[in-house]
Amino acid sequence: MFMDSLKRLQVPAVLTALINDTTGTLIASNYVDPNTKIAVIFGTGCNAAYMETAENIPKMSEVGLPPKQGMAINVGTLSDNELTVV
């Protein structure tokens, strides 16, 4: 659907990943400073993302990534406009 819109609008881009603001913040910050390991966005809700290595993500074991390959893990912590104690 997204690629169809890009084609229809004649946008010369190829979609390789679709991420939310929290994961985007983490990846961009980790690129600039590899010591960045956590990102948090506080808005109408609260979301967090953290860096992990492929070897510590069991469901990624069959993908064939190098064990030390960094991966961003996104965690939705609170829903929009919900008052929740975590």
PDB file of C-alpha atoms in Angstrom:
ATOM      1  CA  MET A   1       0.000   0.000   0.000  1.00  0.00           C
ATOM      2  CA  PHE A   2       2.773   2.439   0.909  1.00  0.00           C
ATOM      3  CA  MET A   3       4.810   1.583  -2.198  1.00  0.00           C
ATOM      4  CA  ASP A   4       1.675   2.002  -4.347  1.00  0.00           C
ATOM      5  CA  SER A   5       1.308   5.533  -2.972  1.00  0.00           C
ATOM      6  CA  LEU A   6       4.953   6.335  -3.675  1.00  0.00           C
ATOM      7  CA  LYS A   7       4.547   5.143  -7.275  1.00  0.00           C
ATOM      8  CA  ARG A   8       1.259   6.987  -7.755  1.00  0.00           C
ATOM      9  CA  LEU A   9       2.820  10.221  -6.483  1.00  0.00           C
ATOM     10  CA  GLN A  10       5.970   9.558  -8.528  1.00  0.00           C
ATOM     11  CA  VAL A  11       8.202   9.707  -5.464  1.00  0.00           C
ATOM     12  CA  PRO A  12      11.598   8.239  -6.418  1.00  0.00           C
ATOM     13  CA  ALA A  13      12.062   6.161  -3.263  1.00  0.00           C
ATOM     14  CA  VAL A  14      12.207   2.497  -2.338  1.00  0.00           C
ATOM     15  CA  LEU A  15      10.768   1.318   0.978  1.00  0.00           C
ATOM     16  CA  THR A  16      13.283  -0.852   2.817  1.00  0.00           C
ATOM     17  CA  ALA A  17      11.981  -0.489   6.368  1.00  0.00           C
ATOM     18  CA  LEU A  18       8.967   0.985   8.103  1.00  0.00           C
ATOM     19  CA  ILE A  19       9.631   1.966  11.711  1.00  0.00           C
ATOM     20  CA  ASN A  20       8.008   4.116  14.342  1.00  0.00           C
ATOM     21  CA  ASP A  21       9.420   7.276  15.890  1.00  0.00           C
ATOM     22  CA  THR A  22      10.996   5.528  18.869  1.00  0.00           C
ATOM     23  CA  THR A  23      12.923   2.983  16.828  1.00  0.00           C
ATOM     24  CA  GLY A  24      13.928   5.708  14.362  1.00  0.00           C
ATOM     25  CA  THR A  25      15.263   7.823  17.206  1.00  0.00           C
ATOM     26  CA  LEU A  26      17.244   4.874  18.565  1.00  0.00           C
ATOM     27  CA  ILE A  27      18.721   3.891  15.183  1.00  0.00           C
ATOM     28  CA  ALA A  28      19.668   7.484  14.297  1.00  0.00           C
ATOM     29  CA  SER A  29      21.221   8.104  17.715  1.00  0.00           C
ATOM     30  CA  ASN A  30      23.052   4.749  17.714  1.00  0.00           C
ATOM     31  CA  TYR A  31      24.489   5.566  14.278  1.00  0.00           C
ATOM     32  CA  VAL A  32      25.921   8.844  15.601  1.00  0.00           C
ATOM     33  CA  ASP A  33      27.002   7.377  18.950  1.00  0.00           C
ATOM     34  CA  PRO A  34      27.233   3.546  19.125  1.00  0.00           C
ATOM     35  CA  ASN A  35      27.036   3.794  22.928  1.00  0.00           C
ATOM     36  CA  THR A  36      23.356   4.804  22.626  1.00  0.00           C
ATOM     37  CA  LYS A  37      21.359   1.779  23.764  1.00  0.00           C
ATOM     38  CA  ILE A  38      17.893   3.098  24.722  1.00  0.00           C
ATOM     39  CA  ALA A  39      15.382   5.570  23.253  1.00  0.00           C
ATOM     40  CA  VAL A  40      12.102   6.702  24.797  1.00  0.00           C
ATOM     41  CA  ILE A  41       9.327   8.825  23.312  1.00  0.00           C
ATOM     42  CA  PHE A  42       6.822  10.484  25.649  1.00  0.00           C
ATOM     43  CA  GLY A  43       3.720  11.696  23.803  1.00  0.00           C
ATOM     44  CA  THR A  44       0.110  10.645  24.159  1.00  0.00           C
ATOM     45  CA  GLY A  45       1.628   7.336  25.203  1.00  0.00           C
ATOM     46  CA  CYS A  46       5.093   6.127  26.067  1.00  0.00           C
ATOM     47  CA  ASN A  47       7.220   3.911  23.840  1.00  0.00           C
ATOM     48  CA  ALA A  48      10.723   2.591  24.286  1.00  0.00           C
ATOM     49  CA  ALA A  49      13.273   0.830  22.108  1.00  0.00           C
ATOM     50  CA  TYR A  50      16.604  -0.712  22.992  1.00  0.00           C
ATOM     51  CA  MET A  51      19.587  -2.254  21.239  1.00  0.00           C
ATOM     52  CA  GLU A  52      20.200  -5.976  21.539  1.00  0.00           C
ATOM     53  CA  THR A  53      22.534  -8.430  19.819  1.00  0.00           C
ATOM     54  CA  ALA A  54      21.121 -11.082  17.486  1.00  0.00           C
ATOM     55  CA  GLU A  55      22.491 -13.880  19.683  1.00  0.00           C
ATOM     56  CA  ASN A  56      20.111 -12.807  22.485  1.00  0.00           C
ATOM     57  CA  ILE A  57      16.978 -12.885  20.316  1.00  0.00           C
ATOM     58  CA  PRO A  58      15.851 -16.543  20.031  1.00  0.00           C
ATOM     59  CA  LYS A  59      13.419 -15.985  17.155  1.00  0.00           C
ATOM     60  CA  MET A  60      16.248 -14.511  15.037  1.00  0.00           C
ATOM     61  CA  SER A  61      18.506 -17.586  15.329  1.00  0.00           C
ATOM     62  CA  GLU A  62      17.390 -19.050  11.992  1.00  0.00           C
ATOM     63  CA  VAL A  63      17.904 -15.820  10.019  1.00  0.00           C
ATOM     64  CA  GLY A  64      21.666 -16.320   9.857  1.00  0.00           C
ATOM     65  CA  LEU A  65      22.786 -12.979  11.255  1.00  0.00           C
ATOM     66  CA  PRO A  66      26.185 -12.680  12.909  1.00  0.00           C
ATOM     67  CA  PRO A  67      25.749 -13.255  16.669  1.00  0.00           C
ATOM     68  CA  LYS A  68      27.011  -9.761  17.559  1.00  0.00           C
ATOM     69  CA  GLN A  69      24.807  -8.017  14.956  1.00  0.00           C
ATOM     70  CA  GLY A  70      22.935  -5.148  16.621  1.00  0.00           C
ATOM     71  CA  MET A  71      19.144  -5.167  16.460  1.00  0.00           C
ATOM     72  CA  ALA A  72      16.648  -2.545  17.609  1.00  0.00           C
ATOM     73  CA  ILE A  73      13.830  -3.920  19.756  1.00  0.00           C
ATOM     74  CA  ASN A  74      10.689  -1.784  20.010  1.00  0.00           C
ATOM     75  CA  VAL A  75       8.540  -2.012  23.129  1.00  0.00           C
ATOM     76  CA  GLY A  76       5.125  -0.346  23.330  1.00  0.00           C
ATOM     77  CA  THR A  77       4.793   0.469  27.011  1.00  0.00           C
ATOM     78  CA  LEU A  78       1.583   2.451  27.395  1.00  0.00           C
ATOM     79  CA  SER A  79      -1.463   2.937  25.199  1.00  0.00           C
ATOM     80  CA  ASP A  80      -2.667   6.353  24.075  1.00  0.00           C
ATOM     81  CA  ASN A  81      -4.466   8.294  26.792  1.00  0.00           C
ATOM     82  CA  GLU A  82      -4.510   5.410  29.282  1.00  0.00           C
ATOM     83  CA  LEU A  83      -3.624   6.033  32.890  1.00  0.00           C
ATOM     84  CA  THR A  84      -1.613   2.945  33.755  1.00  0.00           C
ATOM     85  CA  VAL A  85       0.958   2.259  36.432  1.00  0.00           C
ATOM     86  CA  VAL A  86       3.812   0.139  35.098  1.00  0.00           C
TER      87      VAL A  86
END
